[in-house]
Each structure stands twice: as C-alpha cells, then as structure tokens.
Coordinates of C-alpha atoms in Angstrom, one line a residue:
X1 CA 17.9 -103.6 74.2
X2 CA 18.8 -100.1 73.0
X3 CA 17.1 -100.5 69.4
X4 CA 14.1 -102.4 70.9
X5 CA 13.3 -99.0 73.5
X6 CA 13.9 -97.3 70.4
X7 CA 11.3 -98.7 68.8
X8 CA 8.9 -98.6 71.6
X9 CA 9.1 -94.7 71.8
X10 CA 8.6 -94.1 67.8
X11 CA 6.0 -96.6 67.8
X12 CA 3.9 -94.6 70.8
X13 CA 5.2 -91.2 69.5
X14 CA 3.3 -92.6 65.9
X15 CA 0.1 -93.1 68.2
X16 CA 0.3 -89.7 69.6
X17 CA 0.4 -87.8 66.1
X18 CA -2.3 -90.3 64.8
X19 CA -5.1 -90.5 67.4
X20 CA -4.3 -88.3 70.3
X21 CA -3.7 -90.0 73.9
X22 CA -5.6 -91.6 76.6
X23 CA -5.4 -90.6 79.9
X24 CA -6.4 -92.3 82.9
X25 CA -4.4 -90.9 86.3
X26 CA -6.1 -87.3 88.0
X27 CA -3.4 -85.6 86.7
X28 CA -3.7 -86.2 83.4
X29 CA -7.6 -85.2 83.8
X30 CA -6.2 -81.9 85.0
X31 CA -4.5 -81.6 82.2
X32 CA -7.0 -82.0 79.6
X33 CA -9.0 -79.7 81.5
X34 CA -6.4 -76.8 81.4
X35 CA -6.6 -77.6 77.8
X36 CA -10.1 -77.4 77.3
X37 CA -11.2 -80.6 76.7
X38 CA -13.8 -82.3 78.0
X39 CA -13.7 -84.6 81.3
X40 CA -12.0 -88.2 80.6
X41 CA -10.6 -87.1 76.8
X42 CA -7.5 -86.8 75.9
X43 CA -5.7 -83.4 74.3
X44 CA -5.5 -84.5 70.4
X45 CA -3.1 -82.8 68.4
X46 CA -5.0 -81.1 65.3
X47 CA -4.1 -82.4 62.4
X48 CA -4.3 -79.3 60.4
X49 CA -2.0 -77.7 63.2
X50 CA 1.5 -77.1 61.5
X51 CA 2.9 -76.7 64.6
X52 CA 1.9 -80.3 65.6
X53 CA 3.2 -81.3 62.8
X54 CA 6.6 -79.8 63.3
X55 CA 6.6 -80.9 66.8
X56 CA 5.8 -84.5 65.9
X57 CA 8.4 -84.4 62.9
X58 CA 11.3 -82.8 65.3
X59 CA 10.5 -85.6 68.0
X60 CA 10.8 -88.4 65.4
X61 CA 14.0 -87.2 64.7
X62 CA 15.7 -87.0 67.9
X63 CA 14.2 -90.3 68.3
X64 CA 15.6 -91.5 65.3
X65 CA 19.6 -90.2 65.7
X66 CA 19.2 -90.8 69.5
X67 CA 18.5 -94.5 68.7
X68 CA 21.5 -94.4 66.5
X69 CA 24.0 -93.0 69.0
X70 CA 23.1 -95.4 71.6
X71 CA 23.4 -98.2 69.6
X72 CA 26.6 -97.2 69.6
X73 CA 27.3 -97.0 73.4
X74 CA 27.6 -99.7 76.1
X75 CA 25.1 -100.3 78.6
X76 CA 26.9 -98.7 81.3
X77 CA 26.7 -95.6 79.2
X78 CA 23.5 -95.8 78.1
X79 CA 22.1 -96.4 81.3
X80 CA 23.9 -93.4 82.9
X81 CA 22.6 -90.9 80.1
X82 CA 19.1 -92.2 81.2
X83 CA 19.6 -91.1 84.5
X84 CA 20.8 -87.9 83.3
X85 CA 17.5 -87.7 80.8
X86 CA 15.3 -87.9 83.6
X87 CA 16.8 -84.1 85.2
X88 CA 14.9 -82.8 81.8
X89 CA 12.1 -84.2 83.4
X90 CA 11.8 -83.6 87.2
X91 CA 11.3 -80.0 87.1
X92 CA 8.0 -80.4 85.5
X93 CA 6.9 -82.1 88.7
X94 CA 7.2 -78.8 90.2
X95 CA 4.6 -77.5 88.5
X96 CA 1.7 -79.9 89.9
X97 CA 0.0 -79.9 93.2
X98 CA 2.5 -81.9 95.6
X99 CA 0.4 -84.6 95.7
X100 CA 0.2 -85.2 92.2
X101 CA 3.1 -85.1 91.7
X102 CA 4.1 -87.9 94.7
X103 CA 0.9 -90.0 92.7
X104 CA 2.3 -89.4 89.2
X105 CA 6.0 -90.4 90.4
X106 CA 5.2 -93.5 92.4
X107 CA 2.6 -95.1 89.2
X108 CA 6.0 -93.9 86.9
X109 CA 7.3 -96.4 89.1
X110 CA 5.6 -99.1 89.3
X111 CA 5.3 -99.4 85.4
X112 CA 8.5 -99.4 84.9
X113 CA 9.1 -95.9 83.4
X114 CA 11.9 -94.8 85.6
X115 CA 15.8 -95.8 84.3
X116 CA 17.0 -99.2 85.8
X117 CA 20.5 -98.9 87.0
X118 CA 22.9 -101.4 85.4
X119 CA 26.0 -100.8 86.9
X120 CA 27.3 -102.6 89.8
X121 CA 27.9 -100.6 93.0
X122 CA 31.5 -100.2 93.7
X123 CA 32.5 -103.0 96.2
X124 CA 33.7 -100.2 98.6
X125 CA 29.8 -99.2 99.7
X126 CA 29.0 -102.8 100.4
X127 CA 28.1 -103.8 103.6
X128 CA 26.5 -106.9 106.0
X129 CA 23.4 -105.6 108.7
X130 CA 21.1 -107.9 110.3
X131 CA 22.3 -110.6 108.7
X132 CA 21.4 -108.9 104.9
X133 CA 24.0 -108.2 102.8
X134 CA 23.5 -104.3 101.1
X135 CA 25.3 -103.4 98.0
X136 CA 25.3 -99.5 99.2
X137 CA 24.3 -98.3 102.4
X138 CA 21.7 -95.6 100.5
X139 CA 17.8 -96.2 101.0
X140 CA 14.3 -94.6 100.5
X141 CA 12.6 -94.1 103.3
X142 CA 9.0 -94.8 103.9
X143 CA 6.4 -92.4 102.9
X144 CA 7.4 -92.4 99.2
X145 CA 5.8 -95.8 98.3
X146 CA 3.1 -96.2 101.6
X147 CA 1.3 -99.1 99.8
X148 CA 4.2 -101.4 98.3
X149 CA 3.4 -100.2 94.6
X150 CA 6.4 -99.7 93.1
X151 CA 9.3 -101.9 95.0
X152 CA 11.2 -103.4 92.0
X153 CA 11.1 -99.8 90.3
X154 CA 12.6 -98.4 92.9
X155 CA 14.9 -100.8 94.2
X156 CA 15.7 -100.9 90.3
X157 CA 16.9 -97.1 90.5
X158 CA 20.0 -98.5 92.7
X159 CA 18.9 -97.8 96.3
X160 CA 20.3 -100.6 98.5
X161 CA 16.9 -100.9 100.4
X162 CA 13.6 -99.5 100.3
X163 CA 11.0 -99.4 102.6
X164 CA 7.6 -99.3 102.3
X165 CA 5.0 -97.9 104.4
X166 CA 3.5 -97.1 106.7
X167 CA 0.8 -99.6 106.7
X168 CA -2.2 -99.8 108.9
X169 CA -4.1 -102.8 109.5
X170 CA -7.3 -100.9 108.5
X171 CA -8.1 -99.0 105.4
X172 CA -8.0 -95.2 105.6
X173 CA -7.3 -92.1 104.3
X174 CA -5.3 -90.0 106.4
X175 CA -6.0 -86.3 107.0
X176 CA -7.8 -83.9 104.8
X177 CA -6.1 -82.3 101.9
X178 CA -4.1 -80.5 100.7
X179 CA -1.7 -82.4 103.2
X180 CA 1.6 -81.7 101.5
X181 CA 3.4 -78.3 101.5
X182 CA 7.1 -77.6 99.3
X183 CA 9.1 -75.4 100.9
X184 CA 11.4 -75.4 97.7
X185 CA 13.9 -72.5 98.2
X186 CA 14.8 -74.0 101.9
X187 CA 14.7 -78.2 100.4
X188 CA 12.3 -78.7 102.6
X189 CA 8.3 -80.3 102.8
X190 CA 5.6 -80.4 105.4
X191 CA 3.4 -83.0 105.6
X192 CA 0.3 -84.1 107.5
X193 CA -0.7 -86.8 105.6
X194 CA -1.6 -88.8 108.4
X195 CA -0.7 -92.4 107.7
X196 CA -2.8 -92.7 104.7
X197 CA -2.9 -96.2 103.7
X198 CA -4.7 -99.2 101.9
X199 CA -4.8 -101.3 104.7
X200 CA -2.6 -104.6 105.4
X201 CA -4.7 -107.2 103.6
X202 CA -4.3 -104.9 100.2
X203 CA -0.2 -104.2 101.0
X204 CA 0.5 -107.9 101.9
X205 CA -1.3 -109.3 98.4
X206 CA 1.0 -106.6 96.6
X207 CA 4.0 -108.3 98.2
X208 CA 3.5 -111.6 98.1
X209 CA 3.6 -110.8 94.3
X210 CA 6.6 -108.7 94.3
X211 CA 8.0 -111.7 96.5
X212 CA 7.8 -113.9 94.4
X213 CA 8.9 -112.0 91.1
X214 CA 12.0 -111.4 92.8
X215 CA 12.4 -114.9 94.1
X216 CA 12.4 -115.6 90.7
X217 CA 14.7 -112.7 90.0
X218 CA 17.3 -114.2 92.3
X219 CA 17.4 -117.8 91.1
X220 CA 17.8 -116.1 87.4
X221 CA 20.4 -113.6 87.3
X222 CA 24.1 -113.0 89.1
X223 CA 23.8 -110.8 92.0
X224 CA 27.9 -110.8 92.7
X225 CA 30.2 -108.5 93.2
X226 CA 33.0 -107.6 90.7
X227 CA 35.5 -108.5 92.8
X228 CA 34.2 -111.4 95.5
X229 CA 31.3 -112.8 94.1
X230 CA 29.5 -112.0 97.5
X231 CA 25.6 -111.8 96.6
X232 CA 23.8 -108.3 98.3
X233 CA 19.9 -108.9 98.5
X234 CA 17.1 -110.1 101.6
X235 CA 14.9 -112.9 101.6
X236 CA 13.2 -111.8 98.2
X237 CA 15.8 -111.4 95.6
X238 CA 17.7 -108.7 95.2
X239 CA 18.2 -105.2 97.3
X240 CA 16.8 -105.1 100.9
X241 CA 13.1 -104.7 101.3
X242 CA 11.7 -103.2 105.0
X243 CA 8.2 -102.1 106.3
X244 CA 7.1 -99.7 108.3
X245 CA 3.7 -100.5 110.2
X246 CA 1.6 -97.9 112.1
X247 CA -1.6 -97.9 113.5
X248 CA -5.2 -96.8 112.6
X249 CA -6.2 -93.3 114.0
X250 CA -9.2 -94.9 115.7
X251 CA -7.9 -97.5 117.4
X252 CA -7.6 -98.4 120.9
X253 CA -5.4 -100.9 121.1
X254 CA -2.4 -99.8 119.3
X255 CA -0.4 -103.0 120.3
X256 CA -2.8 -105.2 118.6
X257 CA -2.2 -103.2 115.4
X258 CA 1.3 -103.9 115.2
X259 CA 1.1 -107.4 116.6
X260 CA -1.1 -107.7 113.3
X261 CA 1.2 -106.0 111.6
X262 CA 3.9 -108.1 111.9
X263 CA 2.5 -111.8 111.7
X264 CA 1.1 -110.6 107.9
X265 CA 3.9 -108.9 106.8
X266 CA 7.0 -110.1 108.7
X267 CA 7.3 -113.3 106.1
X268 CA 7.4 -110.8 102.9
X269 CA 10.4 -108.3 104.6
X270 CA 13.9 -108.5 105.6
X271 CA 13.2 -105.7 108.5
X272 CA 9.9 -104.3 110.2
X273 CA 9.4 -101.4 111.8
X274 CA 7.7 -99.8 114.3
X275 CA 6.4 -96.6 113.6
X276 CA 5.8 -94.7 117.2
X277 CA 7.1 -91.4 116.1
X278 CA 5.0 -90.0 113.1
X279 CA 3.5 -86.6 114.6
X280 CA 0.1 -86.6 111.8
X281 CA -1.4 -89.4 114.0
X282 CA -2.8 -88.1 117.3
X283 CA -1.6 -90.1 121.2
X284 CA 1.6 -92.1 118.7
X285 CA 4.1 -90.5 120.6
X286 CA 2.7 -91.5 124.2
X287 CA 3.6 -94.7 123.1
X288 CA 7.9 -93.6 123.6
X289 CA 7.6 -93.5 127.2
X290 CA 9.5 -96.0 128.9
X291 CA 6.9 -98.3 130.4
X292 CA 4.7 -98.2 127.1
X293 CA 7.3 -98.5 125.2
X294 CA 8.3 -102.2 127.3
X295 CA 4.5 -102.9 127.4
X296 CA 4.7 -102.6 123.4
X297 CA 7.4 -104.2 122.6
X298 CA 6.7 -107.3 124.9
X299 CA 3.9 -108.0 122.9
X300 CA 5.2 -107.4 119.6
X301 CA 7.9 -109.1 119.2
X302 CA 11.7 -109.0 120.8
X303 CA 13.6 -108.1 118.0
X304 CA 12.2 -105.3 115.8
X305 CA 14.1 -102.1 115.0
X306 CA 11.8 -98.7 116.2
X307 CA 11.4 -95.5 114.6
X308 CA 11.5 -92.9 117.3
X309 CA 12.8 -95.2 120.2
X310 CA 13.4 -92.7 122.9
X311 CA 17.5 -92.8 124.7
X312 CA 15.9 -93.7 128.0
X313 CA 14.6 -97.1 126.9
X314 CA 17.5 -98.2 124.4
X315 CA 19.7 -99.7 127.0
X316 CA 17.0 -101.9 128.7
X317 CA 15.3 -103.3 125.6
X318 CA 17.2 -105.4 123.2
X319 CA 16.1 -103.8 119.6
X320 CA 18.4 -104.5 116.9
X321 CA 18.3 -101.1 115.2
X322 CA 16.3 -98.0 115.0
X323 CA 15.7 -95.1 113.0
X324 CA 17.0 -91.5 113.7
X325 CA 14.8 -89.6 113.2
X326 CA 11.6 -88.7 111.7
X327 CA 10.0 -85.3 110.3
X328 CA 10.0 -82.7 113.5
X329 CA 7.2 -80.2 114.5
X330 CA 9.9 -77.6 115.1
X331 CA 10.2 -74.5 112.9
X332 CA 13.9 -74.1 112.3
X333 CA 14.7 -70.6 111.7
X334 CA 16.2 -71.3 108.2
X335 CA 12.4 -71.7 107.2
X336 CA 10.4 -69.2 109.8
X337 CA 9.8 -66.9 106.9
X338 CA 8.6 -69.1 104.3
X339 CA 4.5 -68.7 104.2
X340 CA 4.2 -72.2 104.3
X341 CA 5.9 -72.9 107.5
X342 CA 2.9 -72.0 109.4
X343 CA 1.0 -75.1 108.3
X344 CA 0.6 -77.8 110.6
X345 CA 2.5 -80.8 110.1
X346 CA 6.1 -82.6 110.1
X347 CA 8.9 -81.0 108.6
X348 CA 11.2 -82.9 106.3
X349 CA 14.5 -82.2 104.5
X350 CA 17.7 -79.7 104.6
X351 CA 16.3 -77.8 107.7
X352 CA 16.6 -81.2 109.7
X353 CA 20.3 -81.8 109.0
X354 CA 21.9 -80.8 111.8
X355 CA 19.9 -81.4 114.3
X356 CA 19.0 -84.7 112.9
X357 CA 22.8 -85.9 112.6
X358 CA 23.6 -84.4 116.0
X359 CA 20.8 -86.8 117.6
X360 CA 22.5 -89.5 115.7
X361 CA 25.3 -89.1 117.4
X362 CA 24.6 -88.6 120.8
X363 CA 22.5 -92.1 120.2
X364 CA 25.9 -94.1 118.6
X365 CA 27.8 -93.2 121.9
X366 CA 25.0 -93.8 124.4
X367 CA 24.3 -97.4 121.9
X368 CA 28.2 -97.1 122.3
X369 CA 28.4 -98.0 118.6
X370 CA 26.5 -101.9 119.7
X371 CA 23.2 -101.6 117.6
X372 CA 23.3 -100.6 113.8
X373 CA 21.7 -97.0 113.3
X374 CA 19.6 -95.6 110.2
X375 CA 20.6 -91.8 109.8
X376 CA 17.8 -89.7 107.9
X377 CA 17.1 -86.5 107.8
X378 CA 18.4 -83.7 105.3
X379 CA 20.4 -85.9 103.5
X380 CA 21.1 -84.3 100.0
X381 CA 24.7 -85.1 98.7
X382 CA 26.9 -87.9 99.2
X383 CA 28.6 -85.6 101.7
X384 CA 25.7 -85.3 103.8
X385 CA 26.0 -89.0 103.6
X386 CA 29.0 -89.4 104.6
X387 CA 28.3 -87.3 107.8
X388 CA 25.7 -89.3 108.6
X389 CA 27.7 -92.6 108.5
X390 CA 30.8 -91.1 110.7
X391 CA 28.2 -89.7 113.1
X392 CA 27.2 -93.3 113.8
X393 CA 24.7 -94.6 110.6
X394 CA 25.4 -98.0 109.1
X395 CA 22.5 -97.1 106.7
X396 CA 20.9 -93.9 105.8
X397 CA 17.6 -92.6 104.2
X398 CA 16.6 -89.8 102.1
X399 CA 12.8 -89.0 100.9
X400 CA 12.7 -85.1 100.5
X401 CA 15.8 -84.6 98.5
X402 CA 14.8 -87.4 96.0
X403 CA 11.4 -85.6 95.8
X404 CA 12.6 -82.8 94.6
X405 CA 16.2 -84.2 92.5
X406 CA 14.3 -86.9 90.9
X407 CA 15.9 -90.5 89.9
X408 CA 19.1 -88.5 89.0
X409 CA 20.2 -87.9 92.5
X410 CA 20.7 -91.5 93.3
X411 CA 24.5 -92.6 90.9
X412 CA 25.3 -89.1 92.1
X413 CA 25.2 -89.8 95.7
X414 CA 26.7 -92.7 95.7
X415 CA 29.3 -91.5 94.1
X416 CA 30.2 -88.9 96.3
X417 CA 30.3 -90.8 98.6
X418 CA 33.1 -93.1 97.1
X419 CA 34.8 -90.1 96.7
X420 CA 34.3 -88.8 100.4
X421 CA 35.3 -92.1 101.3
X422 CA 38.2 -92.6 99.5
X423 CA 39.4 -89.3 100.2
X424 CA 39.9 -90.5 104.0
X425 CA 41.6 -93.2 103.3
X426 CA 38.7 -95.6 104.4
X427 CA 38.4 -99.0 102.7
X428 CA 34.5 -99.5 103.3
X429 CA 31.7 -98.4 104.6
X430 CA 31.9 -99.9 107.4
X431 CA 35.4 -98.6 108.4
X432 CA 33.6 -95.4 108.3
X433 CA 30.8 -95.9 110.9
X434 CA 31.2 -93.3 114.2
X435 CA 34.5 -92.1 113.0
X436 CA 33.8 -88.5 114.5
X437 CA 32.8 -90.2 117.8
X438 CA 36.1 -92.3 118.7

C-alpha cells in the first residue's frame, strides 16, 4: 500500500509541473483568481520559472525519500504519521472564508483524501448503546456533513459514530450568507446557517449507496476486537451511522416533516433524531413545550432520541436518549469582546463547556442515570471528554474543535482519554458514566 500512494503522489505531482491543474470546487476558482488567471483555469506553473522548477524538483524528492522511509515502517506507523501530516495542513483552512473551508473539508472527505485510521481502538473505550456496539464512545456531530456526503471518510478517520444532518424533507438553502463566524482566539464559531439542506429524496439516494458499500464492507473484512472478537458497527457495516431530521422553514406542519423524515430514512440509520432545538430556524423551539412536545412525539414515533428535549417532559415520555445540548444564543463573557460576537446566531465550542456539561448533569440525575445521554458542547481534549462521560454521557460529540484541529485531533483524543481513564482506575467506558454524580 505504502509504495502504491507513493506512486500516486509523484505521478500527479508530474502532471502539475507538466500541464498546470484543473480546478473545479469555488475555492479553487478563488484561487486562480487571486492569481490572476482567468475564470475556470487553472494557475500553471511557468516553465521558464526557476523557481517552479526548484519547487517541483524539491517536492519530488521528499516524495521520493518519504516513499522510501515508509516502506520501511508498519501500517500502524505509517498511518499515525498521516495523521500527524495533515496538522501541516489544517492551518491553511484558516485562511478561507469559513464556509469554504467547511465545503473544501467535507468534498476532502468524501474523495477519500483524509488519513484512514488503521489501528484498532483500545478495547477499554468500547461500549454497547441501543443495542449498537461502539468501538469508542467519540462522534461528529451533525452539521459537519448536513447532506450524508462523506460518511465512510469520516467514519474512516476513527470516530465511533457520525451523524449526518440535519435533513429537511424539502430542498433549501438556509439563511443568507456569510452564515458562519470563527471566533478563533476563544475556540469558538457562530452560526446561522439555518438548516441548509438538499432535501430527503437527494440525502436518502446518498445512503442507500453508502449502505450498501458498507454492507459489503462488513461481510468482507474483520471488525473484532484484539482481545474478544466482539464486532462494533450498526446495521450498515462498520462504525455507527445517525441522522438528524429538521424541518423546512416554511412549513406548517412540522410533525409531518419528521414523520417523513423518519419512514425514508429510519431503514438506512442505527439512530434518528429529532432536531427541536436549532435556534437559525424560526417557531423550532415552541415545539419543547410539554404538550407539543407529547403531540410530536405521538405521531412520530415512540422511540426516537431528541435533541433539545426539555427536563419537564423526560420523565413522562419514554425516549431512549437525547442530546445535550446544542449551540446557545447566550454571549458568554469569555467571548463578549470579540467583534464577532455581535452576529446573530448559535454559538458553538469552548465557551459552551461548562455550562453545557453542568446541564448534562443535572439531566443524568433527574434521568437518574436510566436513559443513555450524548454530551456535546466544548469538547476539545480527551479530558474534556472524560468530564463529559462522568457528568453522565455514554457518548459524546465534538464539531467546533475538529473544525479548527483538523483530522489530527481525533487518535489524540482518544487517547487521552485512555489515559484519563486509566488513570482512575476504571476498566471501561462504561464504568465511567455519572461517576461525579453518585
């Protein structure tokens, strides 16, 4: 495998010197604008240009003595220096409008130009929810890939789930841009994107394929443990695949959205969920009062995890799960003095921490520990983690911190974790779960 990549870059690093590059995506159109070109071609490098040529000859060679050194290491190796490679890479990303960049990263994705990690997860992070089997308790919330684009990519970079959406039954494209705001210094991002999506019939053609390449996955490769041969993976092959269903801006009946929702999508995930709590879409949150919230879920279905279920109804509605919690409207003081605080929108990342993990909390002991719990919100480190889990979280998600630390920030949290984990003398994951609220 290692001499074949190597191949594969020289041979597209020979195209590059000889006839320049096409571009298809917007940013690359940006680019060649910046450089002067002309709309649709791509920056050529001179021939004449002995800089080019220096450039050119200096990338060959890395090329060349890097495809000698890792023919010389094992895959475990080779895949973690991949991982590492790609930290070279992320702070470019920086340098593009936000939602470029988000474009740019998820297409990276679905072609398969991320690193695919290798190496088994250590048997300590495993862990059995709802009936699914998850070889780490570390996913990627929704938002990131809102149209199912880029699922094996992503469930290739080692998450144990991911999960797609939202998805609307319509078509449409959310709120006007710009929609995304960094807030870099404070590891945080506003968004009012506004549940941009390509509609349910598009989403549910792009899984059925993805369902049944991993089908395929599943019935071809060993998905075992080191040490018990347990498999971890959903309905679909391997790692645990959930969608997030909203509804359209326009619509009236918001129940029928989701009803539709689920009986197109339901057969292609291992967990739905009900989006009530997104704060880009306008009269969503009505829908968490107690008698909508019964009136909803009546005619959804019984047994659906919520994002945004409010405490009052938990009790009195049997939901196998839910989500805690979503982006806030709340200007934490850690960010009041950034510029970009003032724009409208939801508020993702390190400001939402503690406040997000306390909510957690207080939801494990009123849930008294009964229903499994996804912790999300300003989760950065396998420490943060690792709070999350003894606050109450079987599973937690991340979005904002992988935005800005890039593919790299996944083997690293996980193995923090391990550490944080062993480090208390806890044998699993699931030993860990509420251990701050016994």
């Amino acid at each position: 495998m290692a001499s074949r990549i190597s191949r594969g870059v020289l041979r597209d690093l020979l195209k590059l010197r000889l006839g320049g590059v096409r571009q298809s995506s917007n940013a690359a159109a940006a680019t060649t604008s910046a450089a002067g070109g002309g709309a649709g071609a791509g920056p050529k490098i001179p021939h004449s240009s002995k800089k080019g040529r220096l450039l050119t000859a200096s990338m060959l060679g890395l090329v060349i003595a890097g495809g000698a050194y890792v023919s010389t290491v094992d895959e475990g190796t080779f895949c973690g220096l991949l991982f590492q490679a790609t930290k070279f890479v992320n702070p470019f990303f920086a340098l593009l409008d936000p939602e470029v960049a988000h474009r740019i990263a998820v297409s990276a994705a679905a072609r398969g130009y991320l690193p695919r990690e290798k190496r088994p997860d250590p048997s300590i992070l495993g862990l059995e929810i709802w009936g699914r089997k998850f070889s780490n308790p570390l996913g990627l919330a929704a938002g990131f890939d809102k149209n199912a684009e880029a699922i094996e990519g992503l469930l290739g970079l080692g998450f144990g789930f991911v999960e797609v959406g939202s998805v609307t039954p319509l078509p449409q494209e959310g709120n006007p841009k710009p929609r995304i705001f960094r807030l870099r210094q404070e590891g945080a991002i506003i968004n009012r994107c506004g549940f941009n999506s390509d509609g349910i019939l598009v989403v549910a053609k792009r899984l059925g394929a993805q369902h049944g390449k991993r089908k395929m996955e599943e019935n071809s490769s060993s998905l075992s443990l080191s040490d018990g041969g347990i498999k971890h993976g959903g309905k679909a092959g391997p790692g645990i695949l959930g969608v997030n269903i909203g509804k359209n801006k326009t619509s009236e009946d918001a129940a029928a959205d989701y009803v539709q929702g689920v009986h197109t999508l339901s057969q292609y995930a291992d967990y739905l969920v009900i989006n009530i709590s997104s704060p880009n879409t306008p009269g969503l949150r009505k829908l968490q009062g107690r008698q909508q919230l019964k009136d909803l879920v009546k005619k959804v279905a019984r047994n659906l995890r919520l994002d945004g279920l409010c405490s009052n109804c938990i009790r009195q509605i049997h939901i196998p799960g839910q989500i805690i919690s979503n982006t806030t409207v709340s200007r934490p003081d850690s960010v009041s003095k950034n510029p970009s605080a003032e724009e409208a929108g939801g508020l993702s990342g390190k400001p939402l921490f503690d406040l997000s993990t306390n909510i957690l909390k207080e939801m494990y002991i009123l849930t008294r520990g009964k229903i499994p719990l996804i912790g999300c919100g300003g989760v950065s480190s396998g420490e943060d983690a690792y709070k999350k889990i003894r606050a109450g979280a079987s599973l937690v998600q991340l979005y904002t911190a992988f935005a800005y630390g890039g593919p790299a920030l996944i083997p690293q949290i996980k193995a923090e974790l391990v550490e944080c984990l062993e480090r208390d003398g806890f044998k699993s994951v699931q030993d860990a779960v509420g251990a701050d609220c016994r």
